[in-house]
PDB file of C-alpha atoms and ligand atoms in Angstrom:
ATOM      1  CA  MET A   1     150.380 158.244 144.976  1.00 36.00           C
ATOM      2  CA  SER A   2     151.150 154.894 146.570  1.00 42.00           C
ATOM      3  CA  ASP A   3     153.745 152.871 144.695  1.00 48.00           C
ATOM      4  CA  ALA A   4     151.769 149.684 145.316  1.00 46.00           C
ATOM      5  CA  GLU A   5     150.528 148.010 142.151  1.00 47.00           C
ATOM      6  CA  PRO A   6     147.237 149.796 141.380  1.00 45.00           C
ATOM      7  CA  PRO A   7     144.425 147.254 141.781  1.00 44.00           C
ATOM      8  CA  THR A   8     142.756 146.382 138.533  1.00 43.00           C
ATOM      9  CA  ALA A   9     139.882 143.998 138.348  1.00 44.00           C
ATOM     10  CA  GLU A  10     139.861 142.415 134.916  1.00 43.00           C
ATOM     11  CA  SER A  11     136.383 141.137 134.598  1.00 45.00           C
ATOM     12  CA  ASP A  12     133.563 141.462 132.180  1.00 58.00           C
ATOM     13  CA  ASP A  13     131.390 142.013 135.230  1.00 94.00           C
ATOM     14  CA  ALA A  14     131.790 145.768 135.686  1.00 96.00           C
ATOM     15  CA  VAL A  15     129.945 145.749 139.016  1.00 97.00           C
ATOM     16  CA  ALA A  16     132.224 143.076 140.482  1.00 97.00           C
ATOM     17  CA  ALA A  17     135.196 144.976 139.081  1.00 97.00           C
ATOM     18  CA  ALA A  18     134.034 148.234 140.683  1.00 98.00           C
ATOM     19  CA  PHE A  19     133.543 146.487 144.049  1.00 98.00           C
ATOM     20  CA  GLU A  20     137.018 144.990 143.719  1.00 97.00           C
ATOM     21  CA  VAL A  21     138.640 148.340 142.887  1.00 98.00           C
ATOM     22  CA  VAL A  22     137.018 150.028 145.895  1.00 98.00           C
ATOM     23  CA  ALA A  23     137.916 147.175 148.263  1.00 98.00           C
ATOM     24  CA  ARG A  24     141.505 147.005 147.094  1.00 97.00           C
ATOM     25  CA  SER A  25     141.890 150.797 147.189  1.00 98.00           C
ATOM     26  CA  ALA A  26     140.520 151.031 150.736  1.00 98.00           C
ATOM     27  CA  PRO A  27     143.731 150.131 152.604  1.00 98.00           C
ATOM     28  CA  GLN A  28     145.667 152.587 150.435  1.00 98.00           C
ATOM     29  CA  ILE A  29     143.128 155.365 151.066  1.00 98.00           C
ATOM     30  CA  ARG A  30     143.185 154.595 154.781  1.00 98.00           C
ATOM     31  CA  GLY A  31     147.004 154.549 154.796  1.00 97.00           C
ATOM     32  CA  GLY A  32     147.202 157.887 153.000  1.00 97.00           C
ATOM     33  CA  LEU A  33     144.947 159.877 155.333  1.00 97.00           C
ATOM     34  CA  ALA A  34     147.472 160.759 158.028  1.00 96.00           C
ATOM     35  CA  GLY A  35     149.548 163.030 155.819  1.00 93.00           C
ATOM     36  CA  ARG A  36     146.623 164.610 153.968  1.00 96.00           C
ATOM     37  CA  ARG A  37     144.559 166.250 156.705  1.00 95.00           C
ATOM     38  CA  GLY A  38     145.232 169.768 155.449  1.00 95.00           C
ATOM     39  CA  LYS A  39     142.910 171.990 153.442  1.00 96.00           C
ATOM     40  CA  THR A  40     143.637 172.731 149.779  1.00 96.00           C
ATOM     41  CA  ASP A  41     142.633 176.046 148.218  1.00 96.00           C
ATOM     42  CA  GLY A  42     140.150 174.101 146.080  1.00 95.00           C
ATOM     43  CA  ARG A  43     136.385 174.020 146.523  1.00 97.00           C
ATOM     44  CA  ASN A  44     134.038 171.366 145.173  1.00 96.00           C
ATOM     45  CA  ALA A  45     130.768 171.922 143.331  1.00 95.00           C
ATOM     46  CA  SER A  46     128.964 171.938 146.694  1.00 95.00           C
ATOM     47  CA  GLY A  47     131.123 174.881 147.744  1.00 95.00           C
ATOM     48  CA  GLU A  48     133.054 172.845 150.308  1.00 96.00           C
ATOM     49  CA  THR A  49     136.763 173.405 150.872  1.00 96.00           C
ATOM     50  CA  GLN A  50     138.564 170.249 149.759  1.00 97.00           C
ATOM     51  CA  LEU A  51     141.026 168.463 151.993  1.00 97.00           C
ATOM     52  CA  ALA A  52     144.146 166.991 150.403  1.00 97.00           C
ATOM     53  CA  ALA A  53     142.679 163.578 151.268  1.00 97.00           C
ATOM     54  CA  ASP A  54     139.409 164.305 149.399  1.00 98.00           C
ATOM     55  CA  VAL A  55     141.286 165.135 146.181  1.00 98.00           C
ATOM     56  CA  TRP A  56     143.840 162.349 146.499  1.00 97.00           C
ATOM     57  CA  ALA A  57     141.225 159.614 147.160  1.00 98.00           C
ATOM     58  CA  ASP A  58     139.161 160.951 144.272  1.00 98.00           C
ATOM     59  CA  ASP A  59     142.095 160.868 141.797  1.00 98.00           C
ATOM     60  CA  LEU A  60     142.963 157.346 142.876  1.00 98.00           C
ATOM     61  CA  LEU A  61     139.400 156.058 142.421  1.00 98.00           C
ATOM     62  CA  GLU A  62     138.836 157.948 139.147  1.00 98.00           C
ATOM     63  CA  GLU A  63     141.936 156.386 137.592  1.00 98.00           C
ATOM     64  CA  ARG A  64     140.942 152.861 138.601  1.00 98.00           C
ATOM     65  CA  LEU A  65     137.190 152.955 138.053  1.00 98.00           C
ATOM     66  CA  THR A  66     137.440 154.551 134.592  1.00 98.00           C
ATOM     67  CA  ALA A  67     139.890 151.775 133.630  1.00 97.00           C
ATOM     68  CA  ILE A  68     137.112 149.201 133.976  1.00 97.00           C
ATOM     69  CA  GLU A  69     135.903 148.071 130.538  1.00 94.00           C
ATOM     70  CA  GLY A  70     132.199 148.358 131.348  1.00 96.00           C
ATOM     71  CA  VAL A  71     132.403 151.805 132.949  1.00 97.00           C
ATOM     72  CA  GLY A  72     131.538 154.549 130.455  1.00 97.00           C
ATOM     73  CA  GLN A  73     131.091 157.474 132.854  1.00 98.00           C
ATOM     74  CA  PHE A  74     132.532 158.541 136.189  1.00 98.00           C
ATOM     75  CA  ALA A  75     131.365 161.311 138.512  1.00 98.00           C
ATOM     76  CA  SER A  76     132.368 162.395 141.961  1.00 98.00           C
ATOM     77  CA  GLU A  77     131.262 164.749 144.693  1.00 98.00           C
ATOM     78  CA  GLU A  78     134.710 166.309 144.291  1.00 98.00           C
ATOM     79  CA  ARG A  79     134.469 166.971 140.536  1.00 98.00           C
ATOM     80  CA  ASP A  80     132.235 169.522 138.805  1.00 98.00           C
ATOM     81  CA  ASP A  81     131.459 167.447 135.733  1.00 98.00           C
ATOM     82  CA  VAL A  82     130.917 163.881 134.572  1.00 98.00           C
ATOM     83  CA  VAL A  83     134.093 162.228 133.239  1.00 98.00           C
ATOM     84  CA  ASP A  84     133.717 160.406 129.914  1.00 98.00           C
ATOM     85  CA  ALA A  85     135.300 156.968 130.314  1.00 97.00           C
ATOM     86  CA  GLY A  86     134.554 155.401 126.912  1.00 95.00           C
ATOM     87  CA  ASP A  87     131.600 153.361 125.762  1.00 94.00           C
ATOM     88  CA  GLY A  88     130.953 151.156 128.789  1.00 95.00           C
ATOM     89  CA  GLU A  89     127.299 150.798 129.731  1.00 95.00           C
ATOM     90  CA  TYR A  90     127.649 151.713 133.419  1.00 97.00           C
ATOM     91  CA  ALA A  91     128.227 154.998 135.232  1.00 98.00           C
ATOM     92  CA  ALA A  92     130.225 154.905 138.466  1.00 98.00           C
ATOM     93  CA  THR A  93     129.776 157.607 141.107  1.00 98.00           C
ATOM     94  CA  VAL A  94     131.838 158.141 144.238  1.00 98.00           C
ATOM     95  CA  ASP A  95     131.911 160.164 147.370  1.00 98.00           C
ATOM     96  CA  PRO A  96     135.597 159.387 147.743  1.00 98.00           C
ATOM     97  CA  LEU A  97     135.811 160.418 151.359  1.00 98.00           C
ATOM     98  CA  ASP A  98     132.532 160.756 153.252  1.00 98.00           C
ATOM     99  CA  GLY A  99     132.714 162.628 156.539  1.00 97.00           C
ATOM    100  CA  SER A 100     136.126 164.045 155.739  1.00 94.00           C
ATOM    101  CA  SER A 101     135.585 166.697 158.410  1.00 94.00           C
ATOM    102  CA  ASN A 102     136.102 163.790 160.835  1.00 97.00           C
ATOM    103  CA  LEU A 103     139.716 163.595 159.704  1.00 96.00           C
ATOM    104  CA  GLN A 104     140.528 166.492 162.066  1.00 95.00           C
ATOM    105  CA  SER A 105     139.003 164.703 165.072  1.00 96.00           C
ATOM    106  CA  ASN A 106     140.190 161.245 163.964  1.00 97.00           C
ATOM    107  CA  ASN A 107     136.744 159.739 163.776  1.00 98.00           C
ATOM    108  CA  SER A 108     135.177 157.322 161.283  1.00 97.00           C
ATOM    109  CA  MET A 109     134.913 158.138 157.586  1.00 98.00           C
ATOM    110  CA  GLY A 110     133.838 156.270 154.497  1.00 98.00           C
ATOM    111  CA  THR A 111     133.916 155.876 150.730  1.00 98.00           C
ATOM    112  CA  ILE A 112     130.640 155.543 148.808  1.00 99.00           C
ATOM    113  CA  LEU A 113     130.223 153.895 145.384  1.00 99.00           C
ATOM    114  CA  GLY A 114     127.169 153.897 143.117  1.00 98.00           C
ATOM    115  CA  VAL A 115     126.877 151.962 139.823  1.00 98.00           C
ATOM    116  CA  TYR A 116     124.091 153.170 137.521  1.00 98.00           C
ATOM    117  CA  ASP A 117     122.976 151.687 134.205  1.00 97.00           C
ATOM    118  CA  ALA A 118     122.146 155.126 132.792  1.00 97.00           C
ATOM    119  CA  ASP A 119     123.858 158.352 131.833  1.00 97.00           C
ATOM    120  CA  LEU A 120     124.443 160.784 134.703  1.00 98.00           C
ATOM    121  CA  PRO A 121     122.752 162.575 136.347  1.00 98.00           C
ATOM    122  CA  ALA A 122     120.567 159.515 136.989  1.00 98.00           C
ATOM    123  CA  PRO A 123     117.820 158.641 139.510  1.00 98.00           C
ATOM    124  CA  GLY A 124     118.451 156.054 142.192  1.00 98.00           C
ATOM    125  CA  ASN A 125     116.078 153.613 140.536  1.00 98.00           C
ATOM    126  CA  ARG A 126     118.747 153.216 137.831  1.00 98.00           C
ATOM    127  CA  LEU A 127     121.270 151.888 140.349  1.00 98.00           C
ATOM    128  CA  VAL A 128     122.337 148.289 139.717  1.00 97.00           C
ATOM    129  CA  ALA A 129     124.688 148.185 142.715  1.00 98.00           C
ATOM    130  CA  ALA A 130     126.111 150.278 145.519  1.00 98.00           C
ATOM    131  CA  ALA A 131     128.725 149.892 148.233  1.00 98.00           C
ATOM    132  CA  TYR A 132     130.479 151.711 151.009  1.00 99.00           C
ATOM    133  CA  VAL A 133     133.733 151.295 152.885  1.00 99.00           C
ATOM    134  CA  LEU A 134     133.819 152.271 156.559  1.00 98.00           C
ATOM    135  CA  TYR A 135     137.247 153.364 157.883  1.00 98.00           C
ATOM    136  CA  GLY A 136     136.467 152.502 161.494  1.00 98.00           C
ATOM    137  CA  PRO A 137     138.562 150.676 164.083  1.00 97.00           C
ATOM    138  CA  ILE A 138     138.682 148.036 161.344  1.00 98.00           C
ATOM    139  CA  THR A 139     138.047 148.544 157.635  1.00 98.00           C
ATOM    140  CA  THR A 140     134.752 147.039 156.517  1.00 98.00           C
ATOM    141  CA  MET A 141     132.819 147.180 153.255  1.00 98.00           C
ATOM    142  CA  VAL A 142     129.106 146.750 152.634  1.00 99.00           C
ATOM    143  CA  THR A 143     127.910 145.854 149.120  1.00 98.00           C
ATOM    144  CA  ALA A 144     124.388 145.683 147.697  1.00 98.00           C
ATOM    145  CA  ARG A 145     123.533 144.025 144.423  1.00 97.00           C
ATOM    146  CA  GLU A 146     120.358 142.303 143.213  1.00 95.00           C
ATOM    147  CA  GLY A 147     118.739 142.712 146.611  1.00 96.00           C
ATOM    148  CA  GLU A 148     121.602 141.055 148.488  1.00 97.00           C
ATOM    149  CA  VAL A 149     123.502 143.055 151.133  1.00 98.00           C
ATOM    150  CA  THR A 150     126.840 141.670 152.347  1.00 98.00           C
ATOM    151  CA  GLU A 151     129.309 143.009 154.900  1.00 98.00           C
ATOM    152  CA  TYR A 152     133.026 142.235 154.539  1.00 98.00           C
ATOM    153  CA  VAL A 153     136.152 142.819 156.581  1.00 98.00           C
ATOM    154  CA  VAL A 154     138.766 144.310 154.242  1.00 98.00           C
ATOM    155  CA  GLU A 155     142.285 142.996 154.893  1.00 98.00           C
ATOM    156  CA  ASN A 156     145.435 145.127 154.532  1.00 97.00           C
ATOM    157  CA  ASP A 157     146.075 143.745 151.048  1.00 96.00           C
ATOM    158  CA  GLY A 158     142.586 144.791 149.940  1.00 97.00           C
ATOM    159  CA  SER A 159     141.234 141.232 149.923  1.00 97.00           C
ATOM    160  CA  ARG A 160     137.954 140.833 151.753  1.00 98.00           C
ATOM    161  CA  ARG A 161     136.027 138.153 153.603  1.00 98.00           C
ATOM    162  CA  ALA A 162     132.267 138.199 154.187  1.00 98.00           C
ATOM    163  CA  VAL A 163     131.345 138.503 157.866  1.00 98.00           C
ATOM    164  CA  ARG A 164     127.607 139.134 157.430  1.00 97.00           C
ATOM    165  CA  GLU A 165     125.578 137.782 154.532  1.00 98.00           C
ATOM    166  CA  ASP A 166     122.021 138.751 153.600  1.00 97.00           C
ATOM    167  CA  VAL A 167     122.231 141.794 155.928  1.00 98.00           C
ATOM    168  CA  THR A 168     118.800 142.999 157.003  1.00 98.00           C
ATOM    169  CA  LEU A 169     117.851 145.727 159.450  1.00 98.00           C
ATOM    170  CA  PRO A 170     117.114 144.332 162.941  1.00 98.00           C
ATOM    171  CA  GLU A 171     113.396 144.097 163.703  1.00 95.00           C
ATOM    172  CA  ASP A 172     113.631 146.176 166.874  1.00 97.00           C
ATOM    173  CA  PRO A 173     115.301 149.524 166.146  1.00 98.00           C
ATOM    174  CA  THR A 174     117.524 150.977 168.853  1.00 98.00           C
ATOM    175  CA  VAL A 175     119.552 153.949 167.538  1.00 98.00           C
ATOM    176  CA  TYR A 176     119.081 157.261 165.769  1.00 98.00           C
ATOM    177  CA  GLY A 177     121.408 159.931 164.499  1.00 98.00           C
ATOM    178  CA  PHE A 178     120.260 163.323 163.159  1.00 98.00           C
ATOM    179  CA  GLY A 179     122.491 165.906 161.445  1.00 98.00           C
ATOM    180  CA  GLY A 180     122.224 169.671 161.308  1.00 98.00           C
ATOM    181  CA  ARG A 181     121.981 172.093 164.240  1.00 98.00           C
ATOM    182  CA  VAL A 182     118.861 171.618 166.363  1.00 97.00           C
ATOM    183  CA  PRO A 183     117.833 175.307 166.211  1.00 98.00           C
ATOM    184  CA  ASP A 184     117.980 175.030 162.417  1.00 98.00           C
ATOM    185  CA  TRP A 185     115.589 172.057 162.251  1.00 98.00           C
ATOM    186  CA  THR A 186     112.108 172.761 160.880  1.00 98.00           C
ATOM    187  CA  ASP A 187     109.226 172.450 163.359  1.00 97.00           C
ATOM    188  CA  ARG A 188     107.940 169.275 161.740  1.00 97.00           C
ATOM    189  CA  PHE A 189     111.333 167.573 161.937  1.00 98.00           C
ATOM    190  CA  ALA A 190     111.905 168.833 165.500  1.00 98.00           C
ATOM    191  CA  ASP A 191     108.546 167.288 166.502  1.00 97.00           C
ATOM    192  CA  TYR A 192     109.566 163.970 164.952  1.00 97.00           C
ATOM    193  CA  ALA A 193     112.971 164.097 166.673  1.00 98.00           C
ATOM    194  CA  ARG A 194     111.330 164.718 170.061  1.00 97.00           C
ATOM    195  CA  GLU A 195     109.083 161.703 169.549  1.00 96.00           C
ATOM    196  CA  ILE A 196     111.984 159.439 168.534  1.00 97.00           C
ATOM    197  CA  GLU A 197     114.284 160.479 171.366  1.00 95.00           C
ATOM    198  CA  ASP A 198     111.887 158.844 173.859  1.00 94.00           C
ATOM    199  CA  GLU A 199     112.173 155.524 172.005  1.00 97.00           C
ATOM    200  CA  LEU A 200     115.706 155.251 170.632  1.00 98.00           C
ATOM    201  CA  LYS A 201     119.268 155.932 171.768  1.00 98.00           C
ATOM    202  CA  LEU A 202     121.104 158.864 170.183  1.00 98.00           C
ATOM    203  CA  ARG A 203     124.339 157.907 168.454  1.00 97.00           C
ATOM    204  CA  TYR A 204     125.665 160.500 165.979  1.00 97.00           C
ATOM    205  CA  GLY A 205     129.197 160.407 164.608  1.00 97.00           C
ATOM    206  CA  GLY A 206     129.203 163.163 161.988  1.00 96.00           C
ATOM    207  CA  ALA A 207     130.012 160.898 159.042  1.00 98.00           C
ATOM    208  CA  MET A 208     127.002 159.507 157.201  1.00 98.00           C
ATOM    209  CA  ILE A 209     128.690 156.136 156.612  1.00 98.00           C
ATOM    210  CA  GLY A 210     129.486 155.634 160.285  1.00 98.00           C
ATOM    211  CA  ASP A 211     125.954 156.639 161.288  1.00 98.00           C
ATOM    212  CA  VAL A 212     124.341 154.467 158.605  1.00 98.00           C
ATOM    213  CA  ASN A 213     126.472 151.480 159.591  1.00 98.00           C
ATOM    214  CA  GLN A 214     125.095 151.830 163.113  1.00 98.00           C
ATOM    215  CA  VAL A 215     121.539 151.732 161.735  1.00 98.00           C
ATOM    216  CA  LEU A 216     122.367 148.627 159.655  1.00 98.00           C
ATOM    217  CA  THR A 217     123.857 147.019 162.778  1.00 98.00           C
ATOM    218  CA  TYR A 218     121.431 148.075 165.523  1.00 98.00           C
ATOM    219  CA  GLY A 219     118.352 149.190 163.581  1.00 98.00           C
ATOM    220  CA  GLY A 220     116.942 152.692 163.809  1.00 98.00           C
ATOM    221  CA  VAL A 221     116.984 155.831 161.692  1.00 98.00           C
ATOM    222  CA  PHE A 222     119.565 158.234 160.295  1.00 98.00           C
ATOM    223  CA  ALA A 223     118.576 161.649 158.998  1.00 98.00           C
ATOM    224  CA  TYR A 224     120.238 164.680 157.627  1.00 98.00           C
ATOM    225  CA  PRO A 225     116.945 166.566 157.498  1.00 98.00           C
ATOM    226  CA  GLU A 226     115.554 169.604 155.697  1.00 98.00           C
ATOM    227  CA  LEU A 227     116.736 172.693 157.577  1.00 98.00           C
ATOM    228  CA  GLN A 228     115.201 176.167 157.924  1.00 98.00           C
ATOM    229  CA  SER A 229     118.416 177.496 156.368  1.00 98.00           C
ATOM    230  CA  ARG A 230     118.561 174.680 153.785  1.00 97.00           C
ATOM    231  CA  PRO A 231     115.115 173.260 152.891  1.00 97.00           C
ATOM    232  CA  GLU A 232     116.922 171.024 150.359  1.00 97.00           C
ATOM    233  CA  GLY A 233     119.149 169.535 153.106  1.00 98.00           C
ATOM    234  CA  LYS A 234     122.921 169.053 152.898  1.00 98.00           C
ATOM    235  CA  LEU A 235     123.636 165.601 151.456  1.00 98.00           C
ATOM    236  CA  ARG A 236     124.035 164.962 147.733  1.00 98.00           C
ATOM    237  CA  LEU A 237     121.420 162.773 146.083  1.00 98.00           C
ATOM    238  CA  GLN A 238     123.662 161.376 143.353  1.00 98.00           C
ATOM    239  CA  PHE A 239     126.664 160.498 145.509  1.00 98.00           C
ATOM    240  CA  GLU A 240     125.241 159.889 149.011  1.00 98.00           C
ATOM    241  CA  GLY A 241     121.431 159.675 149.144  1.00 98.00           C
ATOM    242  CA  ASN A 242     120.923 157.305 146.234  1.00 98.00           C
ATOM    243  CA  PRO A 243     123.640 154.704 146.883  1.00 98.00           C
ATOM    244  CA  ILE A 244     122.959 154.570 150.621  1.00 98.00           C
ATOM    245  CA  GLY A 245     119.197 154.564 150.015  1.00 98.00           C
ATOM    246  CA  TYR A 246     119.714 151.611 147.674  1.00 98.00           C
ATOM    247  CA  ILE A 247     121.723 149.725 150.309  1.00 98.00           C
ATOM    248  CA  VAL A 248     119.258 150.387 153.155  1.00 98.00           C
ATOM    249  CA  GLU A 249     116.233 149.501 150.989  1.00 98.00           C
ATOM    250  CA  SER A 250     118.039 146.333 149.837  1.00 98.00           C
ATOM    251  CA  ALA A 251     118.438 145.502 153.552  1.00 98.00           C
ATOM    252  CA  GLY A 252     114.660 145.748 154.012  1.00 98.00           C
ATOM    253  CA  GLY A 253     114.628 149.333 155.280  1.00 98.00           C
ATOM    254  CA  GLY A 254     113.103 152.508 153.889  1.00 98.00           C
ATOM    255  CA  SER A 255     114.537 155.731 152.503  1.00 98.00           C
ATOM    256  CA  SER A 256     112.890 159.076 151.939  1.00 98.00           C
ATOM    257  CA  ASP A 257     113.465 162.711 151.072  1.00 98.00           C
ATOM    258  CA  GLY A 258     110.343 163.496 153.107  1.00 97.00           C
ATOM    259  CA  GLU A 259     107.981 162.810 150.205  1.00 96.00           C
ATOM    260  CA  THR A 260     109.133 159.679 148.427  1.00 97.00           C
ATOM    261  CA  SER A 261     111.825 157.020 148.316  1.00 98.00           C
ATOM    262  CA  LEU A 262     115.173 158.630 147.562  1.00 98.00           C
ATOM    263  CA  LEU A 263     115.470 156.206 144.643  1.00 98.00           C
ATOM    264  CA  ASP A 264     112.443 157.762 142.941  1.00 98.00           C
ATOM    265  CA  ALA A 265     113.478 161.384 143.498  1.00 98.00           C
ATOM    266  CA  GLU A 266     113.917 163.365 140.290  1.00 95.00           C
ATOM    267  CA  VAL A 267     117.570 164.152 139.552  1.00 95.00           C
ATOM    268  CA  GLU A 268     118.034 167.378 137.582  1.00 96.00           C
ATOM    269  CA  GLU A 269     121.506 168.417 138.738  1.00 98.00           C
ATOM    270  CA  LEU A 270     124.536 166.207 139.286  1.00 98.00           C
ATOM    271  CA  HIS A 271     125.292 167.861 142.642  1.00 98.00           C
ATOM    272  CA  GLN A 272     121.743 168.493 143.823  1.00 98.00           C
ATOM    273  CA  ARG A 273     121.175 168.159 147.542  1.00 98.00           C
ATOM    274  CA  THR A 274     118.368 166.293 149.264  1.00 98.00           C
ATOM    275  CA  PRO A 275     117.014 165.770 152.750  1.00 98.00           C
ATOM    276  CA  VAL A 276     117.923 162.184 153.707  1.00 98.00           C
ATOM    277  CA  TYR A 277     115.915 159.878 155.989  1.00 98.00           C
ATOM    278  CA  LEU A 278     116.973 156.225 156.132  1.00 98.00           C
ATOM    279  CA  GLY A 279     116.298 153.230 158.336  1.00 98.00           C
ATOM    280  CA  ASN A 280     113.575 150.903 159.589  1.00 98.00           C
ATOM    281  CA  GLU A 281     110.559 151.261 157.321  1.00 98.00           C
ATOM    282  CA  ALA A 282     108.085 152.067 160.129  1.00 98.00           C
ATOM    283  CA  LEU A 283     110.316 154.907 161.383  1.00 98.00           C
ATOM    284  CA  VAL A 284     110.643 156.370 157.891  1.00 98.00           C
ATOM    285  CA  GLU A 285     106.897 156.051 157.249  1.00 97.00           C
ATOM    286  CA  ARG A 286     106.136 157.866 160.524  1.00 97.00           C
ATOM    287  CA  LEU A 287     108.300 160.726 159.318  1.00 97.00           C
ATOM    288  CA  GLU A 288     106.728 160.809 155.846  1.00 97.00           C
ATOM    289  CA  ALA A 289     103.290 160.971 157.485  1.00 96.00           C
ATOM    290  CA  ARG A 290     104.262 164.368 158.895  1.00 91.00           C
ATOM    291  CA  PHE A 291     105.585 165.819 155.668  1.00 87.00           C
TER     292      PHE A 291
HETATM  293  P1  AHG B   1     131.405 164.746 153.045  1.00 74.88           P
HETATM  294  O1  AHG B   1     132.541 164.711 154.000  1.00 74.88           O
HETATM  295  O2  AHG B   1     131.492 163.693 151.969  1.00 74.88           O
HETATM  296  O3  AHG B   1     131.169 166.136 152.483  1.00 74.88           O
HETATM  297  O4  AHG B   1     130.102 164.328 153.846  1.00 74.88           O
HETATM  298  C1  AHG B   1     129.819 164.950 155.035  1.00 74.88           C
HETATM  299  C2  AHG B   1     128.363 164.785 155.292  1.00 74.88           C
HETATM  300  C3  AHG B   1     127.988 163.427 155.849  1.00 74.88           C
HETATM  301  O5  AHG B   1     129.048 162.524 155.909  1.00 74.88           O
HETATM  302  C4  AHG B   1     127.501 163.707 157.239  1.00 74.88           C
HETATM  303  O6  AHG B   1     126.306 163.026 157.478  1.00 74.88           O
HETATM  304  C5  AHG B   1     127.262 165.204 157.249  1.00 74.88           C
HETATM  305  O7  AHG B   1     128.005 165.776 156.200  1.00 74.88           O
HETATM  306  C6  AHG B   1     127.690 165.788 158.543  1.00 74.88           C
HETATM  307  O8  AHG B   1     127.344 167.154 158.493  1.00 74.88           O
HETATM  308  P2  AHG B   1     127.583 168.030 159.816  1.00 74.88           P
HETATM  309  O9  AHG B   1     129.073 168.208 159.896  1.00 74.88           O
HETATM  310  O10 AHG B   1     126.813 169.293 159.518  1.00 74.88           O
HETATM  311  O11 AHG B   1     127.032 167.238 160.976  1.00 74.88           O
HETATM  312 MN1   MN B   2     132.519 167.130 151.338  1.00 74.88          MN
HETATM  313 MN1   MN B   3     129.698 162.575 152.033  1.00 74.88          MN
HETATM  314 MN1   MN B   4     133.000 163.470 150.604  1.00 74.88          MN
END
């Protein structure tokens, strides 16, 4: 664990405090990746082998987010169960390291935060805020709260400065990125993909946060679709689909699991998976029309 003073964000505004903890932890997470690329013998609730970086980033965020007065619950993609953090009214969820398989190939990764005003597992329509950090050539953070989406550059000391305010999806979409293996796509998704490829430019980086940041920047659609082998898709609703759906919908876009907005999807299990479709509303509606 870094010996730097752990960031605390004393504030009675738990959402602002959670944003501050994630922003100020980002340079430390980024700085700690190089030596933590190896696999542990641990597996998470989704059955994935955990990298040392997954576990380390998760411990660091759990310690700091549960220390926030208003946070009463914490849950993570890397932990089986919800952590009781006292009697705060909010529940914080993290995907501590999104796209951690990109660590091997040194490509972009992210950290995803959700803040719910309900006990977990909770539907996306109980989110009061969400954010993600993108560990790209520079470290940026996107926050969404009360309908306002803001993009920041995060400095090495964890301070941040807004570089884009009131972020909205560009009118004319230009990019798409679809996960899963093409032969494993269902016919109805493959048909949709064929239609889109004539209109948009393929850019797929293998980490949801990198791919979503492209859609927020250039407009378009990101999907990790239903698969023949996995009709429920790969991504986790609580930790990935909901917070990113909240951010994209706050930026004027649409989100869907094929039937309905991700934010209205029923959440039975903390680690339940969901197909994820996100981006310009018209592109998401065209997909829903097929499902
Ligand atoms: P995580 O590293 O948090 O498990 O997330 C990985 C996810 C997501 O970031 C990305 O969209 C998807 O897995 C990529 O899956 P493939 O490697 O199958 O493309
Ligand atoms: Mn994982
Ligand atoms: Mn992820
Ligand atoms: Mn992850």
